[in-house]
XYZ file of C-alpha atoms in Angstrom:
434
model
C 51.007 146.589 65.256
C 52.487 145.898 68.951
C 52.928 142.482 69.542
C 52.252 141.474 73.335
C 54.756 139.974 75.238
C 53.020 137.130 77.877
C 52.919 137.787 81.840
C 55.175 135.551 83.623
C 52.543 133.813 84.838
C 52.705 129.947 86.313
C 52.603 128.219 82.743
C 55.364 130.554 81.428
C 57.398 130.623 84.654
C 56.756 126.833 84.060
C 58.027 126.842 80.246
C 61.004 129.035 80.754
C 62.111 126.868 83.738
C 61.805 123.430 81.341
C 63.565 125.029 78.333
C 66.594 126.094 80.605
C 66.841 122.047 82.080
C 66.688 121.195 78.420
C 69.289 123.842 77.472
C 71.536 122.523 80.320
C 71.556 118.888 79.531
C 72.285 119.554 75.368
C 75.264 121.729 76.490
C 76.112 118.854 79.087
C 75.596 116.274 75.827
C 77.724 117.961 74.081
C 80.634 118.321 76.421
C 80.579 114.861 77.002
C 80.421 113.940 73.063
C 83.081 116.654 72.223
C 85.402 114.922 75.358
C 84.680 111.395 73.832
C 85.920 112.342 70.543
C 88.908 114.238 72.069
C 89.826 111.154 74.055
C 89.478 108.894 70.360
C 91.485 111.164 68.618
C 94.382 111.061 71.379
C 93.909 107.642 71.631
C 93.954 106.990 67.855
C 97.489 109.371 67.593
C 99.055 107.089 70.059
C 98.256 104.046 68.787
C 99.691 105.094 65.695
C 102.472 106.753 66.828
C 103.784 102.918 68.961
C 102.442 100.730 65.943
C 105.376 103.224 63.694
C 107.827 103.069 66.641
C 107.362 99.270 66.779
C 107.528 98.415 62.971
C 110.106 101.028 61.881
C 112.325 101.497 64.600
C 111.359 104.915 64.583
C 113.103 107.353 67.995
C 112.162 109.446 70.569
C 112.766 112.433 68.551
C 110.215 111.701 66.290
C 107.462 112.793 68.616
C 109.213 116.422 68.559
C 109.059 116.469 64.494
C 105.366 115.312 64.371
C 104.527 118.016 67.126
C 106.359 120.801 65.532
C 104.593 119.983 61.640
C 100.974 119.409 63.847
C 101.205 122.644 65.318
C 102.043 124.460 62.233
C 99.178 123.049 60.360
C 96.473 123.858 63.725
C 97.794 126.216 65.280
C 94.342 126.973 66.788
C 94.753 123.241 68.504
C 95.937 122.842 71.924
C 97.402 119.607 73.151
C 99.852 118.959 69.852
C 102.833 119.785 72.513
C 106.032 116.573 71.987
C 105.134 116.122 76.292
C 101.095 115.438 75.169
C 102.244 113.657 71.972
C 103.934 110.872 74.421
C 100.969 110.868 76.696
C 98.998 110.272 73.872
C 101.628 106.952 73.039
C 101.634 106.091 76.724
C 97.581 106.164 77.046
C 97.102 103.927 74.055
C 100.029 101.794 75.217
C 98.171 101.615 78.747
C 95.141 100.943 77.362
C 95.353 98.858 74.090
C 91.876 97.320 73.831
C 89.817 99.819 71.810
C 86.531 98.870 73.219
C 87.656 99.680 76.605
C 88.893 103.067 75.246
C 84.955 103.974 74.055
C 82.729 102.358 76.676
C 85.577 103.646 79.860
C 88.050 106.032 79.650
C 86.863 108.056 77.122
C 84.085 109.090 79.463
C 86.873 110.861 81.962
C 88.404 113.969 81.058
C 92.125 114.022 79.414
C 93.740 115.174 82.690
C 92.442 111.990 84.179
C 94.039 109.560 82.031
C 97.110 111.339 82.214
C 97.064 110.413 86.091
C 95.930 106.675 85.880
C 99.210 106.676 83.227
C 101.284 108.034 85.712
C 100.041 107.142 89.044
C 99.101 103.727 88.402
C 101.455 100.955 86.660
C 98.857 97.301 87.340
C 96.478 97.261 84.086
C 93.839 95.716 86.686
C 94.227 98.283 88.966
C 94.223 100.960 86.404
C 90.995 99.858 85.057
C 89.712 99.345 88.347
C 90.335 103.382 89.166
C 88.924 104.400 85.945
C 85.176 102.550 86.508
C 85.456 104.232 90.021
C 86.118 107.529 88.802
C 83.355 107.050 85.700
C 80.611 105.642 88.434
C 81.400 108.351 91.305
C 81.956 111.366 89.041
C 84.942 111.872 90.877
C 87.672 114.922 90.025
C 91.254 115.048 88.732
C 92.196 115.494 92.865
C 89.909 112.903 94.270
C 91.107 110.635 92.158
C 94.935 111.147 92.635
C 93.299 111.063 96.689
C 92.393 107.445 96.071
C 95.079 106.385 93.958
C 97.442 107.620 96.783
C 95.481 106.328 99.489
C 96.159 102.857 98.336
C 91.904 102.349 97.602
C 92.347 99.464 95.749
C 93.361 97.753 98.223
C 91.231 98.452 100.883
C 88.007 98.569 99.250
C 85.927 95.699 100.507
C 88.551 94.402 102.351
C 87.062 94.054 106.719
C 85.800 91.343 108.381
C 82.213 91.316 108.645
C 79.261 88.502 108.762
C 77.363 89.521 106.031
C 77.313 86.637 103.750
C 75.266 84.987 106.786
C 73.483 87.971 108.245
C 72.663 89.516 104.888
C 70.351 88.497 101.799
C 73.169 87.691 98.953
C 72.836 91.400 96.816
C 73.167 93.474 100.086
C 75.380 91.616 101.631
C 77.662 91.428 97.900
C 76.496 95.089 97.794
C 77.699 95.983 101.863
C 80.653 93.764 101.703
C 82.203 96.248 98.528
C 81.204 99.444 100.129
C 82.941 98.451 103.194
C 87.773 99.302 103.739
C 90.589 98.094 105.877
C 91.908 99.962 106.800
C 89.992 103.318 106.546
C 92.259 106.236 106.136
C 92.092 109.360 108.299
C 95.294 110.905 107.159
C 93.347 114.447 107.121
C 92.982 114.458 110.596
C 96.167 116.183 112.780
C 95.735 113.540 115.666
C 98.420 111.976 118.341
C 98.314 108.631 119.640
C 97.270 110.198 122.849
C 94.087 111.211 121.609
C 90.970 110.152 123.014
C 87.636 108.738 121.613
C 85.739 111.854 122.031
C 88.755 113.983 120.024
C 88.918 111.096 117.163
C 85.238 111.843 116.924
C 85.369 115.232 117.245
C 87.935 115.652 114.043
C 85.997 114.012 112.113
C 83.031 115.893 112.507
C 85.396 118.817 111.699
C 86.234 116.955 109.076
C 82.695 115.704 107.817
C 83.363 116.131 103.942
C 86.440 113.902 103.589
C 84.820 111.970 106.286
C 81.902 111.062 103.656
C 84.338 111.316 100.971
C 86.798 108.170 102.802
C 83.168 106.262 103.623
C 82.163 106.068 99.943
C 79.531 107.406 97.770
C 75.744 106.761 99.151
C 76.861 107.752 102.926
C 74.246 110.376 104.597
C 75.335 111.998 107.560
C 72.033 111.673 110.444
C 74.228 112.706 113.847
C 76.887 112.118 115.773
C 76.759 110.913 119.629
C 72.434 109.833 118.311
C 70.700 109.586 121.328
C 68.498 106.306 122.041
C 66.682 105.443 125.142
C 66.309 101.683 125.927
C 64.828 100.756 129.098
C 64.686 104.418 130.408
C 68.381 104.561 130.261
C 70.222 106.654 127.680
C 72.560 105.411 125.236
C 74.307 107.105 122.274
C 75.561 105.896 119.064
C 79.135 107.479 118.294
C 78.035 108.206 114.003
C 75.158 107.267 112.633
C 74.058 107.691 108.347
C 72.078 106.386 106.221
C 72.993 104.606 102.932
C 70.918 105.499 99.850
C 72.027 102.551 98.027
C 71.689 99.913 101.040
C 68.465 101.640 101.944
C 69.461 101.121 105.514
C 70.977 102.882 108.902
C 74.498 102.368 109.187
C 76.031 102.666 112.929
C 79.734 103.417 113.345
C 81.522 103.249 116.408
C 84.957 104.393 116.875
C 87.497 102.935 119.339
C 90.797 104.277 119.690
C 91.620 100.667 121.120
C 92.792 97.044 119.592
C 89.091 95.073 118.734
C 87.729 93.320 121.623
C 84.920 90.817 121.700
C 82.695 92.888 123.957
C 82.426 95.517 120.962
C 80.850 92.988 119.009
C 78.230 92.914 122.343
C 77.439 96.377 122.296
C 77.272 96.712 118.539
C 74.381 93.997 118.181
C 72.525 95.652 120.694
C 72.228 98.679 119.091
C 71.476 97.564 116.339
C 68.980 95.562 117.458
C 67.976 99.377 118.968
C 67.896 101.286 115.480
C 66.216 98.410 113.809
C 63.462 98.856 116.679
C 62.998 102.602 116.836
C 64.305 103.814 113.726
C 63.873 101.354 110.926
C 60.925 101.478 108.386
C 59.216 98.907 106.663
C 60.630 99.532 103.393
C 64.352 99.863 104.592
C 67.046 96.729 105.030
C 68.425 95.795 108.415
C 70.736 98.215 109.733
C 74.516 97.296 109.480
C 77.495 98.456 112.013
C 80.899 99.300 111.512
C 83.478 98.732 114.240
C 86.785 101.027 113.263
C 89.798 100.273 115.558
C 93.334 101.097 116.233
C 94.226 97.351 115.545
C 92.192 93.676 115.419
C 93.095 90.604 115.798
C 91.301 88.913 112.598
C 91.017 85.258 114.906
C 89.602 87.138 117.803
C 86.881 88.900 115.044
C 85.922 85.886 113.648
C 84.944 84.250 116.767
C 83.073 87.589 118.013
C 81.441 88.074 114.734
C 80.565 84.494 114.248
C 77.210 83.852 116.207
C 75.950 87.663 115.704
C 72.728 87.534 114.828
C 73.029 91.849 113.453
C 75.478 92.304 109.969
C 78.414 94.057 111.091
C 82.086 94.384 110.537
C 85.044 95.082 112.034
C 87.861 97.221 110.524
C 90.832 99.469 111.188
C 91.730 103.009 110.690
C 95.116 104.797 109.988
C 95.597 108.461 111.014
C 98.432 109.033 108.512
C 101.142 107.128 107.306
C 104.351 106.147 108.778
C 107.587 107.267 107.625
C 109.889 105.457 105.152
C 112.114 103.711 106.855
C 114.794 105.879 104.954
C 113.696 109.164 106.756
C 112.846 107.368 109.995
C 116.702 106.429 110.534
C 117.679 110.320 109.045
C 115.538 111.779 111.887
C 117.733 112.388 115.194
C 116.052 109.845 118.275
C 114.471 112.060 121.417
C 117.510 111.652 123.192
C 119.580 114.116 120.570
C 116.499 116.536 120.257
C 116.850 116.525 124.070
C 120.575 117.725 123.914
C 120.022 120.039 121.230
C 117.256 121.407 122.535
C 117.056 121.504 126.329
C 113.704 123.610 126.790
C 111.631 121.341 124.120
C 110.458 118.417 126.853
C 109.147 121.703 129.214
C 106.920 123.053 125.922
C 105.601 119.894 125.468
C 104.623 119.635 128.813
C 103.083 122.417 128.912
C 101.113 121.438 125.649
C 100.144 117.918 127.776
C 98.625 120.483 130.687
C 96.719 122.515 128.241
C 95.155 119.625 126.623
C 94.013 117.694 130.100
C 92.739 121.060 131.234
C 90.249 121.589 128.116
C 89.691 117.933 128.539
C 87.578 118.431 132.212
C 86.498 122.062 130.868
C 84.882 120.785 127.838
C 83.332 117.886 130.267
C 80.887 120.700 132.267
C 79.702 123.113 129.919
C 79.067 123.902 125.997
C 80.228 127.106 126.146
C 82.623 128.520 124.078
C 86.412 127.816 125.401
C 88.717 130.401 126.403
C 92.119 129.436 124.317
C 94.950 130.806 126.743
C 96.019 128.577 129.457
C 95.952 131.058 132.230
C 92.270 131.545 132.002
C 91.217 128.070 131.679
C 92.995 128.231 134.965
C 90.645 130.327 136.434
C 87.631 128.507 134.743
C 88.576 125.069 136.272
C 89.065 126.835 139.738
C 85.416 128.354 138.909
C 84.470 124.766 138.286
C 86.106 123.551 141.933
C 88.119 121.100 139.787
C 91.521 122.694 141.142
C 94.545 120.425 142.028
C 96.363 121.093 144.979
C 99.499 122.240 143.182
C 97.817 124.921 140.714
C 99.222 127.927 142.853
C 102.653 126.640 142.067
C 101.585 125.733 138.772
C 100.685 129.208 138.103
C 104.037 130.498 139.493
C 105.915 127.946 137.017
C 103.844 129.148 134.019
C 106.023 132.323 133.051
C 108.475 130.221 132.699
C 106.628 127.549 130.852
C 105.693 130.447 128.684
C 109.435 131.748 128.198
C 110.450 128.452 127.057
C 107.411 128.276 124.328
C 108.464 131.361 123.090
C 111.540 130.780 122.501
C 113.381 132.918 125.290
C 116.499 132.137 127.586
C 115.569 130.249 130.407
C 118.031 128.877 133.372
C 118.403 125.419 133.450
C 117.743 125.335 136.997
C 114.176 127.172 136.276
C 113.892 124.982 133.575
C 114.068 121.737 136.391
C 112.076 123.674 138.390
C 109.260 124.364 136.279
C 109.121 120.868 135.101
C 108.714 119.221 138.425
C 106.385 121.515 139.214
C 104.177 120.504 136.006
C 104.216 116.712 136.089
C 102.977 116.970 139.558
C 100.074 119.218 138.328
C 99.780 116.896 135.056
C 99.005 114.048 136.974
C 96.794 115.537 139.532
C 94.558 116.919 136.494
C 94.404 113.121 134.956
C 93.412 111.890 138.452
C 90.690 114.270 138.602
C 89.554 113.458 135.229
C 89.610 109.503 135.238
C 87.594 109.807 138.935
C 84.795 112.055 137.069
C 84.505 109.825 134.299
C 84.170 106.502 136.638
């Protein structure tokens, strides 16, 4: 007798797609249950292991003796290694309350204690990283991310109006989600760099972008047009947090905090509330994020705002121990040991001003080598006087880049030559964008 197997009809289709999301989540369950028991066991070794150590004065080489006989009797186990052993004594020495150990840490993965052991020496703080990583699912490099990035203390730590602005859960709720300073150590930016470039890499940079914001953050657009009045105006970032329920705008300012950001910031909020806000969502909130603030000057800005904002800085990477800083030879002794470097790097300072104006007229993709971006801006009629000679200085420009022997007397030459042209191209570019 043939037995008839069903067409995959809707109600099978339907069954087969149910029995795999069932499938899923028991093999997730049990993960998860055979990680929580791994974590005990570890946790139960090392406790045991210090309460010997303590009581009988037991060694060091102890932990080799107990790995060796462990290993012999499971050899099929991994992790019975004398370097896990004192992990093992260091994790139940780091965490000693065994209700902690169930309801927290033995929800992360083994690799993850091992960092918040090593990485992190404040019990508080430790803790504090662990119900992070637990609530934000966060990976073994995520978390050593935040750990290094000094989260902790930043988290919840700008200026901002909430408490009066705010009903008391969002604004407890805002207040948390929101750093000082924010850290934008992924981006490869100099403190010449304009708003439009800080913006810019971070849109290249959108996923540790939303990673640095927090969890909740949805990306809606950068440079979000609005139209107030039948003029235009255009919000530098704009998201929307899923657990605020609300439009957050974030304006960047490669400037110290002054009070006229507060200004601009209310009224466009006031804008999104207006034109982009439903019913069902909370006030919109803004984020200032400057090179530096004066927290006096903030208070009084943010004090009689009627729109929840705050106000906090950002760091591009961090500086230098002061160590290395004094091991590093001053620009003066780069400058006698290397002769040529000051005409590459004004040639780097051209380049940059000229993709500057280019980028300013058209969309189009950029040419990258400098001599046609020459002949672009002349197509443009944005040519300085001195670009003939500029053109006749390149080669050697280009010489010194690459390395090759070039006269000192070239070398002057050239560099006259450039800072002319430099500052012609910044005159042209600050009268277009008056």
């Amino acid at each position: 007798m043939t037995t008839l197997v069903p067409a995959p009809d809707g109600s099978y289709a339907s069954l087969l797609s149910e029995l795999k999301e069932r499938i899923r989540a028991a093999r997730l369950k049990a993960a998860v249950a055979v990680n929580r028991e791994l974590i005990l066991l570890y946790w139960s070794i090392g406790r045991d292991i210090l309460a010997r150590q303590t009581a009988e004065g037991w060694g060091a080489r102890v932990i080799d003796r107990l790995a060796a006989d462990l290993r012999r009797d499971f050899p099929e186990m991994t992790g019975l290694s004398p370097r896990n052993l004192k992990y093992m004594r260091a994790f139940a020495e780091a965490f000693p309350d065994e209700e902690v150990v169930q309801q927290l840490v033995a929800h992360l993965p083994w690799g993850h204690n091992v960092k918040l052991i090593e990485a992190v020496k404040s019990p508080e703080e430790r803790l504090w990283y662990a119900r992070q990583a637990v609530e934000h699912g966060w990976s073994r490099n995520i978390l050593v991310h935040q750990i290094e990035s000094g989260l902790h203390r930043r988290q919840g730590k700008a200026l901002t109006n909430f408490a009066r602005t705010l009903p008391a859960l969002q604004s407890e709720l805002a207040q948390e989600l929101i750093k000082d300073p924010y850290s934008f150590d992924f981006l490869a930016l100099g403190p010449a760099m304009s708003e439009r470039e800080l913006e810019q890499g971070l849109l290249e940079h959108l996923r540790s972008l939303i990673l640095e914001l927090g969890k909740g953050f949805a990306f809606v657009g950068s440079q979000y047009h609005l139209e107030v009045g039948g003029q235009d105006y255009y919000l530098d970032l704009l998201f929307y947090h899923l657990r605020l329920r609300c439009f957050v705008v974030v304006e960047l300012k490669i400037e110290d905090f002054k009070p006229e950001f507060a200004g601009k910031m209310n009224f466009y909020l006031s804008a999104v509330d207006d034109q982009l806000r439903h019913n069902s969502d909370a006030p919109s909130i803004g984020i200032i994020l400057c090179k530096g603030k004066n927290e006096v000057v903030v208070e009084y800005a943010l004090r009689d705002s009627t729109k929840p904002m705050g106000v906090a800085e950002y760091r591009l990477s961090a500086a230098l121990p002061a160590a290395l800083q004094a091991a590093l030879p001053t620009e003066a002794e780069f400058a006698r040991e290397f002769p040529l470097m000051a005409l590459v790097k004004l040639r780097m300072e051209v380049e940059r001003e000229i993709r500057l104006l280019v980028a300013d007229q058209t969309e189009a993709e950029r040419p990258l080598a400098l001599g046609p971006m020459l002949t672009e801006l002349q197509g443009l009629g944005l040519t300085p006087q001195t670009a003939d000679r500029f053109r006749n200085a390149l080669q050697t420009m280009n010489r010194a880049a690459h390395g090759l022997d070039v006269a000192a007397a070239d070398a002057a030459e050239a560099t006259e030559i450039a800072s002319v042209f430099l500052a012609e191209l910044r005159v042209i570019r600050d009268r277009r964008s008056s």
